[in-house]
mmCIF file of C-alpha atoms in Angstrom:
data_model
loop_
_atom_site.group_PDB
_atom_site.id
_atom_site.type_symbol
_atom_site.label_atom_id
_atom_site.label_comp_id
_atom_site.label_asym_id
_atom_site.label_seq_id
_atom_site.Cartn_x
_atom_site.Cartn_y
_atom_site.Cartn_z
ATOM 1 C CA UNK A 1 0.000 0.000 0.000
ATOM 2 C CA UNK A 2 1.186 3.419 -0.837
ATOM 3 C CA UNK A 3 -0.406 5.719 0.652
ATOM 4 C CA UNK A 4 -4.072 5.930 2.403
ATOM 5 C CA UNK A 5 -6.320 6.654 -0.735
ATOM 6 C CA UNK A 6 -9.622 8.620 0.003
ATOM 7 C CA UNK A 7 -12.057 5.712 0.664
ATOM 8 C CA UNK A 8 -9.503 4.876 3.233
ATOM 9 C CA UNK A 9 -8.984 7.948 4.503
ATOM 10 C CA UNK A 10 -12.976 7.805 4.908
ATOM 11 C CA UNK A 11 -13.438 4.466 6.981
ATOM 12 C CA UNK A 12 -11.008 5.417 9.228
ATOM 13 C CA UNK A 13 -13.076 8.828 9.585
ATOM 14 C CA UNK A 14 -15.732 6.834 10.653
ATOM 15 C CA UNK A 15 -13.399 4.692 13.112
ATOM 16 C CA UNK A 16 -12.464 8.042 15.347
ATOM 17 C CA UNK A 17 -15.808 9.259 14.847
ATOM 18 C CA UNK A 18 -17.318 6.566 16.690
ATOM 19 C CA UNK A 19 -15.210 7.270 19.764
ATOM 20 C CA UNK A 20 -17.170 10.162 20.139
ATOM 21 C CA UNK A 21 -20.644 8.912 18.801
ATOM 22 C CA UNK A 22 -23.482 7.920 21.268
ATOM 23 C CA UNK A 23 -22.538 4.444 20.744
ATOM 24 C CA UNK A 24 -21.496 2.087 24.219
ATOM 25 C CA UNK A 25 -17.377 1.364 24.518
ATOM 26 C CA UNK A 26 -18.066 -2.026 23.221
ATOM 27 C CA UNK A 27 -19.921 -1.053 19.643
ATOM 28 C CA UNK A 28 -16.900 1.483 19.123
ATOM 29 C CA UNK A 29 -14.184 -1.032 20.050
ATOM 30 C CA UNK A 30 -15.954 -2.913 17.584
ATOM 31 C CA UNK A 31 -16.052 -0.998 14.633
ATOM 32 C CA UNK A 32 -12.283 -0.166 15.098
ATOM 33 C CA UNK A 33 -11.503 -3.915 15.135
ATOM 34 C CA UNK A 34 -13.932 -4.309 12.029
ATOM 35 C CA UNK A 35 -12.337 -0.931 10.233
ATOM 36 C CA UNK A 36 -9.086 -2.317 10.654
ATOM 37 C CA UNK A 37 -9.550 -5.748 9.499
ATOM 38 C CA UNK A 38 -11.252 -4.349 6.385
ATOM 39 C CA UNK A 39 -8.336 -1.200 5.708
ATOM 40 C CA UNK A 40 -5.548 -3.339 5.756
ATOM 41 C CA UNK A 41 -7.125 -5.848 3.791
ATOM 42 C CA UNK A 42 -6.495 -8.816 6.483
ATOM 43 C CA UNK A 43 -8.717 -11.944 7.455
ATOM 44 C CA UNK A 44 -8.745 -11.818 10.805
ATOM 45 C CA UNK A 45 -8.500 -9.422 13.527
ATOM 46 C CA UNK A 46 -9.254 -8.988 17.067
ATOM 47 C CA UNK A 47 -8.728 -6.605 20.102
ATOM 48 C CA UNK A 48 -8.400 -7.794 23.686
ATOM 49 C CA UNK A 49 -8.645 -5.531 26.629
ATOM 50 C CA UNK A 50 -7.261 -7.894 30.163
ATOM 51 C CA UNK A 51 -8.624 -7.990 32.922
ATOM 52 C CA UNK A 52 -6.789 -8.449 36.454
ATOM 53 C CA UNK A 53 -6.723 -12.493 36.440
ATOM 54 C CA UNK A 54 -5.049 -13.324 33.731
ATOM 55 C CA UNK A 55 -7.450 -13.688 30.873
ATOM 56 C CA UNK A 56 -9.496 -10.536 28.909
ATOM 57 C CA UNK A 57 -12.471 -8.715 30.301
ATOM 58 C CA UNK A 58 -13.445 -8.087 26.271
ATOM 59 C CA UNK A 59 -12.451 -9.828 23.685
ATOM 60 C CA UNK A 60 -13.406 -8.710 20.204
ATOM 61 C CA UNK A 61 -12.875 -10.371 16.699
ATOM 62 C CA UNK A 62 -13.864 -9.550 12.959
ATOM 63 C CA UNK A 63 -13.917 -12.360 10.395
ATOM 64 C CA UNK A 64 -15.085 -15.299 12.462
ATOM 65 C CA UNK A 65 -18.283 -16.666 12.644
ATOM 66 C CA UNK A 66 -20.430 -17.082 15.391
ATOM 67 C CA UNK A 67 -20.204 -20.635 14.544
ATOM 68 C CA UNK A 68 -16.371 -20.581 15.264
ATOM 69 C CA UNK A 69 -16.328 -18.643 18.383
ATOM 70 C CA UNK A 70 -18.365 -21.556 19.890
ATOM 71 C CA UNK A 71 -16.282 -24.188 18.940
ATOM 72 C CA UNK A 72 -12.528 -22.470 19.747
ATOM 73 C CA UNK A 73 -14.260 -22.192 23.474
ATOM 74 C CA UNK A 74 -13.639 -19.358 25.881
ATOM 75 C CA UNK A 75 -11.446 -16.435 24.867
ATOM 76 C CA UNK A 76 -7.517 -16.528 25.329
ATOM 77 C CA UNK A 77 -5.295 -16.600 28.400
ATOM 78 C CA UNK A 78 -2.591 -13.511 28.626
ATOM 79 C CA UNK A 79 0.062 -15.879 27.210
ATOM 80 C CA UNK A 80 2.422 -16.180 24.027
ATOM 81 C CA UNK A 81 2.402 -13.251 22.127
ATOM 82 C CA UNK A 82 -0.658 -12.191 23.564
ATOM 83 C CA UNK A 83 0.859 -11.914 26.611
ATOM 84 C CA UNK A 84 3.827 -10.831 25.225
ATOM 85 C CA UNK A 85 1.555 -7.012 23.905
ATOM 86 C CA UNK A 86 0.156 -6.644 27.395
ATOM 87 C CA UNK A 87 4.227 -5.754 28.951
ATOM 88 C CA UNK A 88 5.655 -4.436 25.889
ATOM 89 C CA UNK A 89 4.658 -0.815 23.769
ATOM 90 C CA UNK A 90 6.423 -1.877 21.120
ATOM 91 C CA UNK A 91 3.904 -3.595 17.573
ATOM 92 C CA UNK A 92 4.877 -6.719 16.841
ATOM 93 C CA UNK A 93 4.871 -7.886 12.802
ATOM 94 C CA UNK A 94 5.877 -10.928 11.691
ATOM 95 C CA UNK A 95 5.979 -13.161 8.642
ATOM 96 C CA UNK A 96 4.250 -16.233 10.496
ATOM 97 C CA UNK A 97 3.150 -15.984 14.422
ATOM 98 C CA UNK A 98 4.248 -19.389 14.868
ATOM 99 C CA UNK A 99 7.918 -19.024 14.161
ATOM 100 C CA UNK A 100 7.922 -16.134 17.183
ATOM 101 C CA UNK A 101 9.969 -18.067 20.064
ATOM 102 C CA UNK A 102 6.972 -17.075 22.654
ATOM 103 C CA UNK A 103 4.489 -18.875 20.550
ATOM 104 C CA UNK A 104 2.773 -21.140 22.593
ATOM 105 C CA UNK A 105 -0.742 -23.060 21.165
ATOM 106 C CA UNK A 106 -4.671 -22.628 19.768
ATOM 107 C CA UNK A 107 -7.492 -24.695 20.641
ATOM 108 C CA UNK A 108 -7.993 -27.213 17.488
ATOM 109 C CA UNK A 109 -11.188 -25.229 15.916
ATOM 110 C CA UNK A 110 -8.574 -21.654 15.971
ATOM 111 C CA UNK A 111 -8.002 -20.434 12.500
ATOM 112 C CA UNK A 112 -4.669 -21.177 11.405
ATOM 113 C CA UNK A 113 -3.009 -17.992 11.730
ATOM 114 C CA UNK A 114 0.563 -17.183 9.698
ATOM 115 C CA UNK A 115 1.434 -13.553 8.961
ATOM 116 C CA UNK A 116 0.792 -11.127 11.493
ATOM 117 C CA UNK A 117 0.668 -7.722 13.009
ATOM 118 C CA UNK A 118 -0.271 -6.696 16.725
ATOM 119 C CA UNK A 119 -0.326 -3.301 18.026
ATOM 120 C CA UNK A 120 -0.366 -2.053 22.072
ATOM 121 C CA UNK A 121 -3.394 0.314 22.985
ATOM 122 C CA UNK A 122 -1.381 2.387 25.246
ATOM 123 C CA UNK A 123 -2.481 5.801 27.157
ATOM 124 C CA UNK A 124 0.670 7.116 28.263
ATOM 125 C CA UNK A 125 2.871 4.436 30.042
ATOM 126 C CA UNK A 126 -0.172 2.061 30.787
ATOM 127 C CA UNK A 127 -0.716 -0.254 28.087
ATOM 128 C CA UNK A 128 -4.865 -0.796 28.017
ATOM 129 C CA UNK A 129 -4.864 -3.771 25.868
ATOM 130 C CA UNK A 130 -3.788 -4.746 22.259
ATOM 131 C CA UNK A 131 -5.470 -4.926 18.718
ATOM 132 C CA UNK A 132 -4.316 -7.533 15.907
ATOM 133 C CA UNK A 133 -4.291 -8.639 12.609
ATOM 134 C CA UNK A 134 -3.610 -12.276 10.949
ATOM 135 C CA UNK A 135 -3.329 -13.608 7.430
ATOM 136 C CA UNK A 136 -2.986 -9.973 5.244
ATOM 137 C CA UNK A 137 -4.783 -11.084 2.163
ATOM 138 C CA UNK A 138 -2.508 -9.417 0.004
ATOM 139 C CA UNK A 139 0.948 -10.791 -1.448
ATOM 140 C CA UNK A 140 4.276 -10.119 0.694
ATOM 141 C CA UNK A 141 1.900 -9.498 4.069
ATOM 142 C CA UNK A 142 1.905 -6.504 6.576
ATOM 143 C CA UNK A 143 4.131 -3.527 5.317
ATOM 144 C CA UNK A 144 5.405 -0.712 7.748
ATOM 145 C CA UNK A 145 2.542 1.597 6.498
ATOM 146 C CA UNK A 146 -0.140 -0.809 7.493
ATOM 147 C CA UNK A 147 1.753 -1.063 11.028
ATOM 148 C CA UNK A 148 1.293 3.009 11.019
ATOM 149 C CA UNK A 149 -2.015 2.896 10.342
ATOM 150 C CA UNK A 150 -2.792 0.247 12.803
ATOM 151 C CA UNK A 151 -1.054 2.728 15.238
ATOM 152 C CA UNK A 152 -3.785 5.558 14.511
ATOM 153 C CA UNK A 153 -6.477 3.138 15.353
ATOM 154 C CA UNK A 154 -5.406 1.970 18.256
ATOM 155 C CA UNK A 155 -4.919 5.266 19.585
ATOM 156 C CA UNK A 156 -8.201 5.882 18.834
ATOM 157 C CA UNK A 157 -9.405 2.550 20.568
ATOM 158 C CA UNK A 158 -7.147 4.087 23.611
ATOM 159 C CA UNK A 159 -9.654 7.237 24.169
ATOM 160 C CA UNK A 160 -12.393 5.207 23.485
ATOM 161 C CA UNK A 161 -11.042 3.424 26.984
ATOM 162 C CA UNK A 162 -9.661 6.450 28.675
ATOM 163 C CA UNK A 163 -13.181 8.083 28.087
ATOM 164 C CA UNK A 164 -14.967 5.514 29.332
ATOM 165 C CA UNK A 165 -13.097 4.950 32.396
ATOM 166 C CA UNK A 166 -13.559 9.072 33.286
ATOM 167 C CA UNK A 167 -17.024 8.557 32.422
ATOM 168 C CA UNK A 168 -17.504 5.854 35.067
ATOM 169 C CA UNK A 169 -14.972 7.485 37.461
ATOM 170 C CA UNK A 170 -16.924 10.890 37.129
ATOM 171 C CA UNK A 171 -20.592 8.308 37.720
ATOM 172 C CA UNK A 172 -18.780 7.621 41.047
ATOM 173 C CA UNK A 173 -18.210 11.019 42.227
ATOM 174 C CA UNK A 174 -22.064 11.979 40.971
ATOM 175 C CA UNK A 175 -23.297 8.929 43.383
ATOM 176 C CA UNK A 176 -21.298 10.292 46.275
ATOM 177 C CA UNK A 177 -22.712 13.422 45.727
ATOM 178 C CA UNK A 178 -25.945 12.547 45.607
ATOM 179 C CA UNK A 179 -25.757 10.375 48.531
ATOM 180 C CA UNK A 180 -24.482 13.424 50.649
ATOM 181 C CA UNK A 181 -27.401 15.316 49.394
ATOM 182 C CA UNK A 182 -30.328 13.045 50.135
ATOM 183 C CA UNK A 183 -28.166 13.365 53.684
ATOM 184 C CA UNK A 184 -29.004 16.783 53.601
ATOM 185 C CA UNK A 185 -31.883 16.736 52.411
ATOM 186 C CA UNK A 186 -33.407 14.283 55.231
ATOM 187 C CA UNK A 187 -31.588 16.152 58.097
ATOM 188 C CA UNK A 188 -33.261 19.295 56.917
ATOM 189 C CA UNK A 189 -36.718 17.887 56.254
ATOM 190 C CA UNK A 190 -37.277 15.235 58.467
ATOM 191 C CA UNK A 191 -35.253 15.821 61.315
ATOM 192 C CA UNK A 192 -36.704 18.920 62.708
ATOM 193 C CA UNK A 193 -40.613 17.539 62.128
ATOM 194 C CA UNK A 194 -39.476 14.382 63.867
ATOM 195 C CA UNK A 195 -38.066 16.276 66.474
ATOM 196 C CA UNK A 196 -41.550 18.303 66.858
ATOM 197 C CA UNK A 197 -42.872 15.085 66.641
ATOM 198 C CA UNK A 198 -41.407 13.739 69.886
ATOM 199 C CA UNK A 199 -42.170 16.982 71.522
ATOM 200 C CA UNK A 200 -45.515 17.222 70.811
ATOM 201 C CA UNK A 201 -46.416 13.420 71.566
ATOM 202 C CA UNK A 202 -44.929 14.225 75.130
ATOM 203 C CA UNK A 203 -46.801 17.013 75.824
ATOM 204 C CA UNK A 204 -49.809 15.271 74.952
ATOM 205 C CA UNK A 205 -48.892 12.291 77.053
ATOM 206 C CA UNK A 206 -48.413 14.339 80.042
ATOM 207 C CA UNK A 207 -51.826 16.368 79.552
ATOM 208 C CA UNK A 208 -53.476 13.025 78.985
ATOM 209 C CA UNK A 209 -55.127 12.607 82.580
ATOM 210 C CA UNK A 210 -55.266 16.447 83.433
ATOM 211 C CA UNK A 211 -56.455 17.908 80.506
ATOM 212 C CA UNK A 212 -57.857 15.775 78.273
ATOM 213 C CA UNK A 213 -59.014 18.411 75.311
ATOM 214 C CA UNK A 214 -55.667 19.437 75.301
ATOM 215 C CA UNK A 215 -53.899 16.489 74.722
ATOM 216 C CA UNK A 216 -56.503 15.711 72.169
ATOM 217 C CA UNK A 217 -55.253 18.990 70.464
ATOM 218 C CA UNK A 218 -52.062 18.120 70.783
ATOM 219 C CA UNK A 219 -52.465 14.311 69.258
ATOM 220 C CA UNK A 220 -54.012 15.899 66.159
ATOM 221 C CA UNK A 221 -50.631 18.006 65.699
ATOM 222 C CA UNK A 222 -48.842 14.647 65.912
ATOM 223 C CA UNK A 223 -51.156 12.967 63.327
ATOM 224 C CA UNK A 224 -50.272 16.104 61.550
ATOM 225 C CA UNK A 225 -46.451 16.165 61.723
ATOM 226 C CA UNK A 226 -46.182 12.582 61.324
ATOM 227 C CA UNK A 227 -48.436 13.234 57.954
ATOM 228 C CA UNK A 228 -45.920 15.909 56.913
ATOM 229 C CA UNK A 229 -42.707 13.630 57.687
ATOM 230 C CA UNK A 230 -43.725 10.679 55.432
ATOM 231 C CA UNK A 231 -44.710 12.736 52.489
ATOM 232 C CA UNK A 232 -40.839 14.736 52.956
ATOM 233 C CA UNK A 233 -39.728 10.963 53.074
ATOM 234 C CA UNK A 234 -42.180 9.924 49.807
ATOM 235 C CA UNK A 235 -40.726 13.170 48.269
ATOM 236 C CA UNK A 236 -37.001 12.386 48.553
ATOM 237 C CA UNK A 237 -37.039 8.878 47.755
ATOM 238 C CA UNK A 238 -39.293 9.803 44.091
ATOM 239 C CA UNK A 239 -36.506 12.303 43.603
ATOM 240 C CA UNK A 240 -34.398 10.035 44.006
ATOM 241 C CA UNK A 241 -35.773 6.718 41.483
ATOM 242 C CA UNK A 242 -33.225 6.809 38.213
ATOM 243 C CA UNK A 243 -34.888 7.963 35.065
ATOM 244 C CA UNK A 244 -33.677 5.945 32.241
ATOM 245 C CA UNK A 245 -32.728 8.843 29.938
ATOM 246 C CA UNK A 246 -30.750 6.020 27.790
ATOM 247 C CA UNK A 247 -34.360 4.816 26.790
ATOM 248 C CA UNK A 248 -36.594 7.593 27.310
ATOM 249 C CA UNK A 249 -35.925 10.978 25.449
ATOM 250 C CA UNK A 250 -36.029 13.759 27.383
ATOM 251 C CA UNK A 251 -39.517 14.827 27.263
ATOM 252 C CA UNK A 252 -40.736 12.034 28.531
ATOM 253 C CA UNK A 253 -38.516 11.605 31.260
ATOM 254 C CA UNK A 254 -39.441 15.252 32.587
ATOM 255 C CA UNK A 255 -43.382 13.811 31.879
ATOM 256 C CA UNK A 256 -42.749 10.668 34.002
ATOM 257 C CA UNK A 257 -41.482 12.743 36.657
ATOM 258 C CA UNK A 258 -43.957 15.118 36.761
ATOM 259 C CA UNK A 259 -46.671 12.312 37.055
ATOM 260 C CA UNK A 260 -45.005 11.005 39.798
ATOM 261 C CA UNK A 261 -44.457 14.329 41.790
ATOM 262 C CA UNK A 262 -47.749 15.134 41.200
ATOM 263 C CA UNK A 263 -49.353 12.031 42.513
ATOM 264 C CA UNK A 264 -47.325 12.571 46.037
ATOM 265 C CA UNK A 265 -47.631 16.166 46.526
ATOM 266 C CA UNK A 266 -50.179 18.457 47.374
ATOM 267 C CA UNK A 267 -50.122 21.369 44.367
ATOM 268 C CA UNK A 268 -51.072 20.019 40.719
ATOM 269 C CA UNK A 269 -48.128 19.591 39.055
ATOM 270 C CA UNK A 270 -48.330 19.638 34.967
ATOM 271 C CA UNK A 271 -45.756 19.398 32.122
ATOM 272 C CA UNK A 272 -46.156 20.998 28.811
ATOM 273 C CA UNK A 273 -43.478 20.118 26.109
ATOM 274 C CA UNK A 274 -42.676 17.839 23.249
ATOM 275 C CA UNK A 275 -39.694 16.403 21.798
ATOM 276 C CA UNK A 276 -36.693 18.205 21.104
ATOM 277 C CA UNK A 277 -33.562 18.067 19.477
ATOM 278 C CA UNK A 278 -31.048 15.130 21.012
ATOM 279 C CA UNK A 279 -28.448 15.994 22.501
ATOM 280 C CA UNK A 280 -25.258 14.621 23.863
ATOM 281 C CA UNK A 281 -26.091 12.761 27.383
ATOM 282 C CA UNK A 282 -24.302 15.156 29.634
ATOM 283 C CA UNK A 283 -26.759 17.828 28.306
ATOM 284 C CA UNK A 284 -29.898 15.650 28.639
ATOM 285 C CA UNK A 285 -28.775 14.747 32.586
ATOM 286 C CA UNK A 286 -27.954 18.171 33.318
ATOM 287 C CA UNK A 287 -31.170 19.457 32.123
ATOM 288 C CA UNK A 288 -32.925 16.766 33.853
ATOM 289 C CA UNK A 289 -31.367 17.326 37.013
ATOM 290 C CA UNK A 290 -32.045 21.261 36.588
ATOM 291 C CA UNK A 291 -35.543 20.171 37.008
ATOM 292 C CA UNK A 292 -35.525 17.923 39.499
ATOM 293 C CA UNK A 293 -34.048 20.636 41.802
ATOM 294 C CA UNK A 294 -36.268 23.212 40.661
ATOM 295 C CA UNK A 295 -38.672 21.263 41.197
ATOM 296 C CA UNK A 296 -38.224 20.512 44.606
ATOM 297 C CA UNK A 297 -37.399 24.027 45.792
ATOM 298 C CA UNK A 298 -41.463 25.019 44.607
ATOM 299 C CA UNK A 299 -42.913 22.229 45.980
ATOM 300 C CA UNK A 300 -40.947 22.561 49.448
ATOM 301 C CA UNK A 301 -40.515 25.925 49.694
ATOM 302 C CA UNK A 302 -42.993 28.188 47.614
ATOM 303 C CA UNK A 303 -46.623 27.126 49.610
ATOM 304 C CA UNK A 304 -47.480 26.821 45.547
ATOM 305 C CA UNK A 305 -51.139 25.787 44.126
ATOM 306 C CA UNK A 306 -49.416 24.842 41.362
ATOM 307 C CA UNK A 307 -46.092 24.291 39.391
ATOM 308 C CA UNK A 308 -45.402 23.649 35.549
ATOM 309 C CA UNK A 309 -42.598 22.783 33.755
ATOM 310 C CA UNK A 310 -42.119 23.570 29.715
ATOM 311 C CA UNK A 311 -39.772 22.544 27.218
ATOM 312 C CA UNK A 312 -38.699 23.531 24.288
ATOM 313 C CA UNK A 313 -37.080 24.459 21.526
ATOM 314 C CA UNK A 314 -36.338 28.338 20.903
ATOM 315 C CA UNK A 315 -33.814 30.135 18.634
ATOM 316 C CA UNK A 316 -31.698 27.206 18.619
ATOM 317 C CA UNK A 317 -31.651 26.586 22.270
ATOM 318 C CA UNK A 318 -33.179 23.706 24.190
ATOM 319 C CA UNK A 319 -35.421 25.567 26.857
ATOM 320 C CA UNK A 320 -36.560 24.151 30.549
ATOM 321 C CA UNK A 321 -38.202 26.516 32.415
ATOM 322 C CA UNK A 322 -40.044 25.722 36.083
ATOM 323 C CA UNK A 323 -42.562 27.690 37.327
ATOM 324 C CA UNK A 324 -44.728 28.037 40.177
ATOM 325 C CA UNK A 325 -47.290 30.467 41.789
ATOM 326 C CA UNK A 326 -45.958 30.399 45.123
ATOM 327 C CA UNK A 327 -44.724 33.383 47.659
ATOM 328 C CA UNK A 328 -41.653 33.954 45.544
ATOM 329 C CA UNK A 329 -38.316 35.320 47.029
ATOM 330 C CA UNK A 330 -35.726 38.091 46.513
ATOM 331 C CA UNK A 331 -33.295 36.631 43.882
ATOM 332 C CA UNK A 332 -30.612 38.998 45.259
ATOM 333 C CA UNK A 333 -30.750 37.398 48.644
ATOM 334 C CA UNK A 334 -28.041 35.122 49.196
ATOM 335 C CA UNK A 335 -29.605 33.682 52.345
ATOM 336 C CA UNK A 336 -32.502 32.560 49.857
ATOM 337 C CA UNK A 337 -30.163 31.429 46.654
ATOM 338 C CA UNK A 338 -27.909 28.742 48.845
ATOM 339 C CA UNK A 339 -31.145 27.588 50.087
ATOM 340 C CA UNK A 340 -32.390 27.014 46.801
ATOM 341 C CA UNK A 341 -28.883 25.677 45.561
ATOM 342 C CA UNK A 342 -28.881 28.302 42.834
ATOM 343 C CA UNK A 343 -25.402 27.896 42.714
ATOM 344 C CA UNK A 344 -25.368 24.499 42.023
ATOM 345 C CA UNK A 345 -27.486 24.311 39.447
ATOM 346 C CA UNK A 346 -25.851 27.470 37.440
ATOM 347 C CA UNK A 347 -22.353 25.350 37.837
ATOM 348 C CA UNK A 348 -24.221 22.904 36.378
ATOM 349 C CA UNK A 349 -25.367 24.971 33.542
ATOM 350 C CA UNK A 350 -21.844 26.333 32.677
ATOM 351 C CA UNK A 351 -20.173 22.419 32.301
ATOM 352 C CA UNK A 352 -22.516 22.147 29.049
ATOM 353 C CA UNK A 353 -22.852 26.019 27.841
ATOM 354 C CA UNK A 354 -26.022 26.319 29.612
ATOM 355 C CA UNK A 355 -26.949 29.432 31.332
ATOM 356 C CA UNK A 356 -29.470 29.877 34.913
ATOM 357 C CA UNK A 357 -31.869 32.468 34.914
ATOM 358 C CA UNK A 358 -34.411 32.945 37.974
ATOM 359 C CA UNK A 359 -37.419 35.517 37.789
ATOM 360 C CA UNK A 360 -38.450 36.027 41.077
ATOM 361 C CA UNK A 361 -40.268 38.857 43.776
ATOM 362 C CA UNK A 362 -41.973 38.073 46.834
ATOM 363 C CA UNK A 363 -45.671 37.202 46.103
ATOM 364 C CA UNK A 364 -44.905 36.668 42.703
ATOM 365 C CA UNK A 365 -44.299 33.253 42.296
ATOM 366 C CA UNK A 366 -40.873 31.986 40.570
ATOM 367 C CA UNK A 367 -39.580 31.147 37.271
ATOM 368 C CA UNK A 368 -36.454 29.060 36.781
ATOM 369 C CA UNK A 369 -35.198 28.904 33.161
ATOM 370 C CA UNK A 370 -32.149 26.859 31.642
ATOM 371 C CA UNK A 371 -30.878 27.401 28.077
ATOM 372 C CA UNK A 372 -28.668 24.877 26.595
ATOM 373 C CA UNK A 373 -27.567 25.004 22.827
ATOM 374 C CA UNK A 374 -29.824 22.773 20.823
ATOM 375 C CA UNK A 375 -26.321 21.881 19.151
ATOM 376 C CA UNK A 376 -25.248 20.208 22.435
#
């Protein structure tokens, strides 16, 4: 091969473009592995990522059958040359695999392999796994231009892996974060009307034999409390059930919320909206989430009759906007806007181009609206 002609230049387009399509690690691992096969004209090729006991967490071939995979049995040990990619950075190409002196074996239904060329995914020093060819269809085998070109995909295999391991390592920090707010959010709540709770329910008990209308009183601002507690408790945990966003789009993810808040809280809560553009998942989550706390500020803190939510599409930005007839508040306080965790939901905002705005005045109910460019 001389040179990558313009078809070529195309499929591997596609290749790095699927690192950063909504596709899962796996499907993008997987259309390197078939992209490479396919460019460099070979009839088999794989990609192995290890895991930590000795064998590979994926495994990944192009040009054998289902039909094959069943019969060669479960997928290779870290030995042989295999092994050999996981230590060393360096690609491997060779003339025939089994002449390399750490050639071990293949299960009798394994392909014969002869000609070959392997290549390290490597981010940095750490070597992530490797991705191979075997049996170049064309005379004289793998040349140093297919070795560069396997090189470019499996760099591009390597931030398919580096992104996915932020993305789960950034999912962690999200759960802790969450977790400390739910702490929050039920020492807030709950904690002070179980507190009242206890109070009350003495007071009553000690009035019991002396006065009995007033402990009757009394018992009937237990009932009350205890009434007021669950449905803070009911409240939290709803806020709290995952929305599958990867299945629902975003409209009616904000609609099954809404349903549920409204079937657990005391002011009618309604959604008005329709589909709108996709956009990338960090957008969709952040919007989402922009509603959810919205949402919870009216309904615990405005005394609204009602709340709505919108969304839609305006002048090329996706538009949420929460509003609620309820006593309103000074924007300009700060007291009021770390209660509300304005804050937090602006710095949300900003991570995906998004901008906060809050309408607000005392007695005049509240408006929070998020922009985000329909463009993601």
């Amino acid at each position: 091969m001389t040179g990558i002609d313009r078809d070529e230049l195309r499929e591997v387009s596609a290749a790095v473009l699927a690192v950063t399509a909504h596709l899962s690690v796996r499907d993008v691992l997987q259309t390197i592995v078939t992209t490479a096969r396919r460019l460099l004209d070979a009839r088999y090729a794989a990609l192995g990522i290890p895991d930590k006991k000795g064998s590979f967490r994926e495994f990944l071939a192009d040009g054998i059958s289902d039909e094959q995979w069943a019969a060669i049995g479960p997928v290779p040990r870290q030995h042989g040359v295999l092994g050999l990619m996981l230590c060393d950075p360096n690609p491997v190409r060779l003339k025939d695999i089994r002449q390399h002196p750490q050639f071990g074996w293949w299960p009798a239904a394994h392909p014969e392999l002869t000609d070959f060329l392997g290549m390290p995914i490597v981010d940095g020093d750490e070597i992530l796994g490797e991705l191979f060819l075997a049996n170049s269809c064309r005379p004289g085998g793998f040349t140093a231009e297919d070795e560069e070109l396997l090189r470019l995909l499996a760099a591009h295999a390597a931030i398919a892996l580096v992104n996915a391991r932020l993305y789960e390592r950034s999912r962690e920090l999200s759960i802790v974060e969450e977790r400390n707010r739910i702490a929050r959010d039920l020492h807030d709540a709950v904690t002070q009307k179980l507190f009242s709770l206890r109070l009350t329910a003495e007071a009553a008990a000690t009035l019991l034999t002396t006065e009995p209308a007033r402990a009757g009183a009394e018992l009937a601002t237990v009932r009350r409390l205890a009434a007021e507690a669950v449905a803070e408790l009911r409240a939290i945990v709803v806020g709290q059930r995952p929305v599958d966003l990867a299945g629902d789009e975003l409209d009616v993810a904000l609609r099954k919320q809404v349903d549920l808040l409204d079937r657990v809280h005391e002011p009618a809560v309604r959604f008005v909206g329709a589909a709108v553009p996709r956009l990338p998942d960090d957008a969709r989550q952040v919007i989402f989430r922009v509603a959810q706390e919205a949402l919870h500020n009216a309904l615990r803190h405005a005394e609204a009759s009602e709340v709505g939510v919108d969304l839609l599409c305006r002048k090329g930005f996706v538009v949420l906007e929460v509003t609620d007839d309820g006593r309103g508040f000074d924007p300009a306080s700060a007291a009021a806007a770390g209660r509300l965790g304005l804050a937090s939901m602006r710095e949300r905002a900003r991570t995906v181009g998004g901008q906060i705005t809050v309408a607000s005045a005392p007695g005049a109910g509240t408006t929070v609206r998020l922009a985000v460019p329909a463009d993601g």
